[in-house]
C-alpha atoms as a printed R data frame, in Angstrom:
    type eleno elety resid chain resno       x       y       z
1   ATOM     1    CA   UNK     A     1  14.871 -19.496  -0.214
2   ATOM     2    CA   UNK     A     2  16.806 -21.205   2.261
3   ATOM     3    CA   UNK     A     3  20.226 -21.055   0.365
4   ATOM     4    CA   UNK     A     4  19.116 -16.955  -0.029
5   ATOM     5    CA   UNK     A     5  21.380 -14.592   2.234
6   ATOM     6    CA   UNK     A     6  18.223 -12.289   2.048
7   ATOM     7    CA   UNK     A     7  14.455 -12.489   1.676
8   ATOM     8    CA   UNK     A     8  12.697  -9.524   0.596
9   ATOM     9    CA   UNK     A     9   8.503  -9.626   1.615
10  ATOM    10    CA   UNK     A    10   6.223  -6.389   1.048
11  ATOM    11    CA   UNK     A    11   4.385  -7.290   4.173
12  ATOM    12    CA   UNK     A    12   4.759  -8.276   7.476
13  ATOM    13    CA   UNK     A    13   1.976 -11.569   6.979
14  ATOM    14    CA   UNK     A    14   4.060 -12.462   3.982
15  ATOM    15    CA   UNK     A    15   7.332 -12.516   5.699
16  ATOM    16    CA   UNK     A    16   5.582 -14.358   8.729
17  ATOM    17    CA   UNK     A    17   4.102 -16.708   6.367
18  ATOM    18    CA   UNK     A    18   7.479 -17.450   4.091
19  ATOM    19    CA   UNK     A    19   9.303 -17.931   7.683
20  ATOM    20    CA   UNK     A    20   6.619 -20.527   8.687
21  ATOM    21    CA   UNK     A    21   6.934 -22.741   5.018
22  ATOM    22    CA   UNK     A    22  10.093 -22.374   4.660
23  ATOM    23    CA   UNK     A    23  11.639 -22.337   8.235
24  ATOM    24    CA   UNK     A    24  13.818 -19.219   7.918
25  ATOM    25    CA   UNK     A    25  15.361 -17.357   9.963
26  ATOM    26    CA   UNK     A    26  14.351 -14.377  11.385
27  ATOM    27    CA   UNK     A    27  17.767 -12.366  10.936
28  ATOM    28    CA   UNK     A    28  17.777 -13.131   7.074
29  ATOM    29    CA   UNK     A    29  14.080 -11.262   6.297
30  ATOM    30    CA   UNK     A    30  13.414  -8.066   5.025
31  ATOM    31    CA   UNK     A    31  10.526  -6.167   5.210
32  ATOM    32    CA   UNK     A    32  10.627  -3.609   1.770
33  ATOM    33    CA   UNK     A    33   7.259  -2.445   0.638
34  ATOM    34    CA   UNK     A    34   6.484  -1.573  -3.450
35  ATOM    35    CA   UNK     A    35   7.228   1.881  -4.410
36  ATOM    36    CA   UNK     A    36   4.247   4.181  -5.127
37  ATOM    37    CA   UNK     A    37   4.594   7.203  -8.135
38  ATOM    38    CA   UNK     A    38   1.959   9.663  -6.874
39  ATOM    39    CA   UNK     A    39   3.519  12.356  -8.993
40  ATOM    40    CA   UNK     A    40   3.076  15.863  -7.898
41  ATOM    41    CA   UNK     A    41   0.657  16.235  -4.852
42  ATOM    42    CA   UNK     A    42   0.164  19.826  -5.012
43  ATOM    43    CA   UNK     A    43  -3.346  20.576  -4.799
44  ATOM    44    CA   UNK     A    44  -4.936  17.314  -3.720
45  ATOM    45    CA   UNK     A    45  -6.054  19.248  -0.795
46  ATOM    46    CA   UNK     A    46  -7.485  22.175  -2.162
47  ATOM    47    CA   UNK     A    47  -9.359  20.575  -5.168
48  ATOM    48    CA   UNK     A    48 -13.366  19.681  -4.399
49  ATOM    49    CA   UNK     A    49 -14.156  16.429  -3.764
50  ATOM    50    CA   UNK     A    50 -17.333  15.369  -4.562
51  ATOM    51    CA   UNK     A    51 -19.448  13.936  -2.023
52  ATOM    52    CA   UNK     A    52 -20.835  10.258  -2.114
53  ATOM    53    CA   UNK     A    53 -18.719   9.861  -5.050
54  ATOM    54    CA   UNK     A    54 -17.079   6.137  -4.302
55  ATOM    55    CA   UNK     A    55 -14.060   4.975  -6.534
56  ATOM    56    CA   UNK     A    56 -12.738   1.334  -7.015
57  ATOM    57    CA   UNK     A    57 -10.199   0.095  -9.394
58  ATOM    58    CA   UNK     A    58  -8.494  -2.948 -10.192
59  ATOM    59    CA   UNK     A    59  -9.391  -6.357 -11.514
60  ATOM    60    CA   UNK     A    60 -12.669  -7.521 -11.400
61  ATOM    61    CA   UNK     A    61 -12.498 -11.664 -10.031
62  ATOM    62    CA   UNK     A    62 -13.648 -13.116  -6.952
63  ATOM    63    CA   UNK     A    63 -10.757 -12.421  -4.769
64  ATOM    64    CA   UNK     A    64 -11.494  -8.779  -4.937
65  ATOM    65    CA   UNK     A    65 -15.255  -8.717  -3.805
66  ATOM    66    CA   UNK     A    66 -16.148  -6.113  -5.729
67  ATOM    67    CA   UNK     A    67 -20.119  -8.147  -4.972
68  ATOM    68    CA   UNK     A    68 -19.470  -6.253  -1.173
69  ATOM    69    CA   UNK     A    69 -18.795  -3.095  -2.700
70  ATOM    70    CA   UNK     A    70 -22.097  -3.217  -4.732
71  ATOM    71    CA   UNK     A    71 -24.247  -4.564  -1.757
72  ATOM    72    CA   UNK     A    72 -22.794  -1.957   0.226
73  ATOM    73    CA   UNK     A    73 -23.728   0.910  -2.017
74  ATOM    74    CA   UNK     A    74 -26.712  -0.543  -2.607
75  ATOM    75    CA   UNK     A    75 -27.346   0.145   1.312
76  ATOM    76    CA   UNK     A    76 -26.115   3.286   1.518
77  ATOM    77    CA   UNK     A    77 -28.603   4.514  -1.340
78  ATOM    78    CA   UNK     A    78 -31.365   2.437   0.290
79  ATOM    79    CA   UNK     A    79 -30.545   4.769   3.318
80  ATOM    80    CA   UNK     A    80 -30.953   7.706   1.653
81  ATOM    81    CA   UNK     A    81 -27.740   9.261   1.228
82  ATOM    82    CA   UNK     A    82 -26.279  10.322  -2.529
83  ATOM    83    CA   UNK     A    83 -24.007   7.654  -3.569
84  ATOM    84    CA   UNK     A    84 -22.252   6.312  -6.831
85  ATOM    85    CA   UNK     A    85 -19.767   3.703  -6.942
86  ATOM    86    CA   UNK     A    86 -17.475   4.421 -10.194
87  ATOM    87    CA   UNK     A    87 -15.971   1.090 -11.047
88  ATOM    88    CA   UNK     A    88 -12.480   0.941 -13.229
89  ATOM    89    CA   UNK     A    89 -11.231  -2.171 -14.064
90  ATOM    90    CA   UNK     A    90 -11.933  -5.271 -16.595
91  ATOM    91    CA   UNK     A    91 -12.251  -9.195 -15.366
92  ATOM    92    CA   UNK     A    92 -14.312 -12.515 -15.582
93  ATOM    93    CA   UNK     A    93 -16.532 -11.258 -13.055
94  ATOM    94    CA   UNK     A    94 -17.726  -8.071 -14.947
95  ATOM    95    CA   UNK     A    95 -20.967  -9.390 -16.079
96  ATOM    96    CA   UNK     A    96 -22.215 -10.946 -12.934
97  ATOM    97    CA   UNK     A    97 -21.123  -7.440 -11.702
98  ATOM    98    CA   UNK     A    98 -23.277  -5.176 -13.731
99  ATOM    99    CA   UNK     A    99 -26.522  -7.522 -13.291
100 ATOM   100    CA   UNK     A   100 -25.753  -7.735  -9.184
101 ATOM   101    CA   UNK     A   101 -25.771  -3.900  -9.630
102 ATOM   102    CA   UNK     A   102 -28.700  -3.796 -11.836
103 ATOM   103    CA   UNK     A   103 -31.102  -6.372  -9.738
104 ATOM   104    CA   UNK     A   104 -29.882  -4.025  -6.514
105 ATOM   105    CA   UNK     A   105 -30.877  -1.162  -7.587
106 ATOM   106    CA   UNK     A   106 -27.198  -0.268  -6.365
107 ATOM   107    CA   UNK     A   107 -26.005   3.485  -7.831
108 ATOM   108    CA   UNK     A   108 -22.955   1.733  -9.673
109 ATOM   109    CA   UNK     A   109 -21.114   2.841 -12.810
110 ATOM   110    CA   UNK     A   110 -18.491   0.688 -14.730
111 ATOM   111    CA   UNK     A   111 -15.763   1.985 -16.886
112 ATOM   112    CA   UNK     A   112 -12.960   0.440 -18.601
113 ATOM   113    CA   UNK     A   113  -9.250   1.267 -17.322
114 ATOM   114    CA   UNK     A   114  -6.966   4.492 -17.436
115 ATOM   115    CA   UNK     A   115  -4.112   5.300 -17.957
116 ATOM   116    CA   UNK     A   116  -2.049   5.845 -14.422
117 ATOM   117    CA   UNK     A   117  -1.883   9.552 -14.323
118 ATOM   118    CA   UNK     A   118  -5.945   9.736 -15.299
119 ATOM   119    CA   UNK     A   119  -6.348   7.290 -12.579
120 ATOM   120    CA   UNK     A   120  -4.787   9.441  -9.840
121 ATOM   121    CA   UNK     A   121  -6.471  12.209 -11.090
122 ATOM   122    CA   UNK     A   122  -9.915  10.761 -10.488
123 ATOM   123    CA   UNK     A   123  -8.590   9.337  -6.855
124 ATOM   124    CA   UNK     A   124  -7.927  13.273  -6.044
125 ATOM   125    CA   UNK     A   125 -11.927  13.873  -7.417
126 ATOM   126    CA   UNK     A   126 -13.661  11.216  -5.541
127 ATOM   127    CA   UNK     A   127 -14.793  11.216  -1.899
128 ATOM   128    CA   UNK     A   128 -13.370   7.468  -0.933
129 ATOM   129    CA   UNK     A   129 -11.450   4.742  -2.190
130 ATOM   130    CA   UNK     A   130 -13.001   1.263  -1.415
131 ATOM   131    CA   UNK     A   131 -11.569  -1.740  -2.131
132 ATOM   132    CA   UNK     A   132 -12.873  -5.198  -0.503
133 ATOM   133    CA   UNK     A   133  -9.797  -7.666  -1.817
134 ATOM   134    CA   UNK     A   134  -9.551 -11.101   0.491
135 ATOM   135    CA   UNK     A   135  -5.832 -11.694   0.063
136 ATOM   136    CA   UNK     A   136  -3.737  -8.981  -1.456
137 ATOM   137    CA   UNK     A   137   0.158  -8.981  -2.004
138 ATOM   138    CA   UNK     A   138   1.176  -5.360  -1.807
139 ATOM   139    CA   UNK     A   139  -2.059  -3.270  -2.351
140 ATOM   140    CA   UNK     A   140  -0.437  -0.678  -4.533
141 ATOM   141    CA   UNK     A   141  -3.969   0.863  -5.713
142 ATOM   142    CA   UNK     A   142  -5.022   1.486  -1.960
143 ATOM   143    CA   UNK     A   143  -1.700   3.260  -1.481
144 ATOM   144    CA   UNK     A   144  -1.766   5.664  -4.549
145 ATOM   145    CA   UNK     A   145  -5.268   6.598  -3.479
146 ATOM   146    CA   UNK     A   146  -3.931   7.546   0.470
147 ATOM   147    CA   UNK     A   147  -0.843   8.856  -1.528
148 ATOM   148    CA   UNK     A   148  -3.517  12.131  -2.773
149 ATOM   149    CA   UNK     A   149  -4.880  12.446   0.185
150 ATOM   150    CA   UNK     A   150  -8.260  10.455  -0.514
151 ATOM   151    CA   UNK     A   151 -10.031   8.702   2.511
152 ATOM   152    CA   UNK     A   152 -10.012   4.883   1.995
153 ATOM   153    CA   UNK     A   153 -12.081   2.200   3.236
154 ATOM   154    CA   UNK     A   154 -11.218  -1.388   3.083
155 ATOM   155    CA   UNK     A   155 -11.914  -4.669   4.150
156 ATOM   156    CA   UNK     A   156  -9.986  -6.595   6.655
157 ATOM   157    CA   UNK     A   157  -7.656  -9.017   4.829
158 ATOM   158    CA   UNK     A   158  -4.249 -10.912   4.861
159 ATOM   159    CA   UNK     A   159  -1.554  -8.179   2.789
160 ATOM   160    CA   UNK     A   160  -4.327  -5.267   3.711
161 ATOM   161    CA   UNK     A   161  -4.752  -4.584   7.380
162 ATOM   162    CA   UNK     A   162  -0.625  -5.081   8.301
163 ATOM   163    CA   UNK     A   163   0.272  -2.722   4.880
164 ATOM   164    CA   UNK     A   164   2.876  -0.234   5.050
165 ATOM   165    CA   UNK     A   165   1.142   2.993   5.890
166 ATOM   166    CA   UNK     A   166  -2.149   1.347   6.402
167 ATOM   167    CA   UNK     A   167  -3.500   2.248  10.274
168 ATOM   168    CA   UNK     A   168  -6.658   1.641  11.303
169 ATOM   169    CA   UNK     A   169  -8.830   5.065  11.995
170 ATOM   170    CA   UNK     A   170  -5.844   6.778  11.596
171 ATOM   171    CA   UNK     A   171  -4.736   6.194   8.203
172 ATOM   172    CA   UNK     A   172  -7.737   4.098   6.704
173 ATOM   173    CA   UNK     A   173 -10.990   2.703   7.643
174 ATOM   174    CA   UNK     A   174 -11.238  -1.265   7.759
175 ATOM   175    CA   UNK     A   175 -14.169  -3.110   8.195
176 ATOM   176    CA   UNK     A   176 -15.548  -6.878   7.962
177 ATOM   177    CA   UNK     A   177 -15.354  -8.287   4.915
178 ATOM   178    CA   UNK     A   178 -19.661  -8.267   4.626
179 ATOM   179    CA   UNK     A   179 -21.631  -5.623   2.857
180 ATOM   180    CA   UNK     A   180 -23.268  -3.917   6.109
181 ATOM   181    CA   UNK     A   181 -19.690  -3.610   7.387
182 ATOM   182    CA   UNK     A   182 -18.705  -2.030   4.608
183 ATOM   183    CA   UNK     A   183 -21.641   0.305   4.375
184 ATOM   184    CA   UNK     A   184 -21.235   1.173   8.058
185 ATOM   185    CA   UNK     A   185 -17.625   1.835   7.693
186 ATOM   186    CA   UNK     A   186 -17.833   4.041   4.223
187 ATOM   187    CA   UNK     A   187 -21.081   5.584   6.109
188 ATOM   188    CA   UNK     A   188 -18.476   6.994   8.445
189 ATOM   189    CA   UNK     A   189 -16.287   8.874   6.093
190 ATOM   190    CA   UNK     A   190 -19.612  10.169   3.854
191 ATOM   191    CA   UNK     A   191 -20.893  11.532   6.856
192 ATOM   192    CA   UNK     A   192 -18.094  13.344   8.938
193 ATOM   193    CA   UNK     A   193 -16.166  15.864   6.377
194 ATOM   194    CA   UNK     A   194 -13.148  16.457   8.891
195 ATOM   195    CA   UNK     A   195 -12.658  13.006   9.605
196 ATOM   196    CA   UNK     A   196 -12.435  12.346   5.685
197 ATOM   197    CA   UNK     A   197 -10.446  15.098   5.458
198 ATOM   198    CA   UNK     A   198  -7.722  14.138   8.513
199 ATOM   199    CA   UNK     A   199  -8.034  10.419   7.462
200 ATOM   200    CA   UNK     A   200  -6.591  11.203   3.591
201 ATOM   201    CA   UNK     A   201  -4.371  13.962   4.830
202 ATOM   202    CA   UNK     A   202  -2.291  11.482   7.567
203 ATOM   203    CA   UNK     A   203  -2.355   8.965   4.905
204 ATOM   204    CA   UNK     A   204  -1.281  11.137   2.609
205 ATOM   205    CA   UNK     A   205   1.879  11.846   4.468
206 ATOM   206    CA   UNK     A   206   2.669   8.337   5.740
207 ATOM   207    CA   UNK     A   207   2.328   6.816   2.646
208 ATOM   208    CA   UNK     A   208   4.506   9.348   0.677
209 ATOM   209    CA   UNK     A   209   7.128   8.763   3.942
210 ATOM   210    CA   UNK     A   210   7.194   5.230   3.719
211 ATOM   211    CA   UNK     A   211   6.746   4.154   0.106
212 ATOM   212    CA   UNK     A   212   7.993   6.410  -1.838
213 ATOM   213    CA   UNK     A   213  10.521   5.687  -4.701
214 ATOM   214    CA   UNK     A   214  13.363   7.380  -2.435
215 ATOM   215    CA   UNK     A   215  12.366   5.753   0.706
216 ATOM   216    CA   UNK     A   216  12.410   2.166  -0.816
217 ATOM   217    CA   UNK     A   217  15.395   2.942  -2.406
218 ATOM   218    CA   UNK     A   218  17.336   3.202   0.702
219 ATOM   219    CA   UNK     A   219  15.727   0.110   1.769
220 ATOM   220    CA   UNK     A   220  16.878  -1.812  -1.298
């Protein structure tokens, strides 16, 4: 990397972190974030979300903390609001998963993966996209969900809370990476319609301003 006339990061805490390792210099990084496909937007808006529905997807390992997800939910239910947490995604943590879920009493349904355009389609459907990942690259999920317009909640975390697009009460919601700030913070967007609404809606537009294929084209 220090021979390269150019070094491309999808975050801000990556760059900073290459530059400290490596000792490079400032002028030679670039900051180009992964390209999102949302597809055609029309009607994210318009179709009814349904309320308390939560949606995750991705792998299911430690690093992800789908555990806070499932305490959290379980919290929210013990609080009495209506609350699901769908669940796609396959991993070596899915068993311990479905028996955390089970011995919580936590509203939780697991299903295998989709294909990407199913995916979307169920990130358009669901109330709020939650993800609780401690360490995350480029957290292309997150941004396809803000891409439709859907409210997101996540946890604080290295590659997370300095993403492209990702602002905090503007763009997303971010929390503490423990269950009752996660339950707090998705309480937030379950409970105040317009804020949901506003919160997907801005994210919706920054996201498809910064990361789409034609903007990180031009910065290629």
């Amino acid at each position: 990397m220090r021979r390269a006339d150019v070094v491309v990061g999808t975050s801000r805490s990556m760059l900073e972190d290459l530059a400290w390792r490596d000792g490079l210099a400032a002028e030679k990084l670039r900051l180009v974030p992964n390209y999102v496909l949302a597809g055609d937007g029309a009607g994210a808006q318009a179709r009814a979300r349904e309320h308390g529905l939560l949606l995750y997807a991705g792998q299911l390992s430690r690093r992800k903390r789908v555990d806070l997800l499932i305490d959290a939910t379980a919290m929210l239910a013990r609080s009495g609001r209506r609350v699901m947490l769908e669940i796609r995604g396959e991993g070596p943590e899915r068993a311990s998963l479905e028996r955390r879920a089970q011995d919580a009493g936590a509203p939780v349904w697991f299903g295998a993966r989709i294909p990407h355009r199913e995916l979307l389609d169920r990130m358009r459907s669901c109330w709020t996209y939650v993800q609780a990942s401690s360490l995350e690259g480029h957290p292309k999920t997150l941004l396809e969900a803000m891409s439709v317009g859907t409210a997101v909640v996540a946890s604080e975390a290295p590659g997370v809370s300095d993403c492209e697009g990702v602002e905090r009460d503007r763009t997303a919601v971010l929390a503490p990476p423990d269950a009752g700030s996660m339950a707090g913070a998705i309480a937030r967007v379950l409970d105040d319609a317009a804020f949901a609404a506003a919160l997907g809606e801005r994210a919706r537009a920054c996201v498809r301003e910064r990361c789409s294929l034609d903007a990180v084209t031009e910065l290629e």
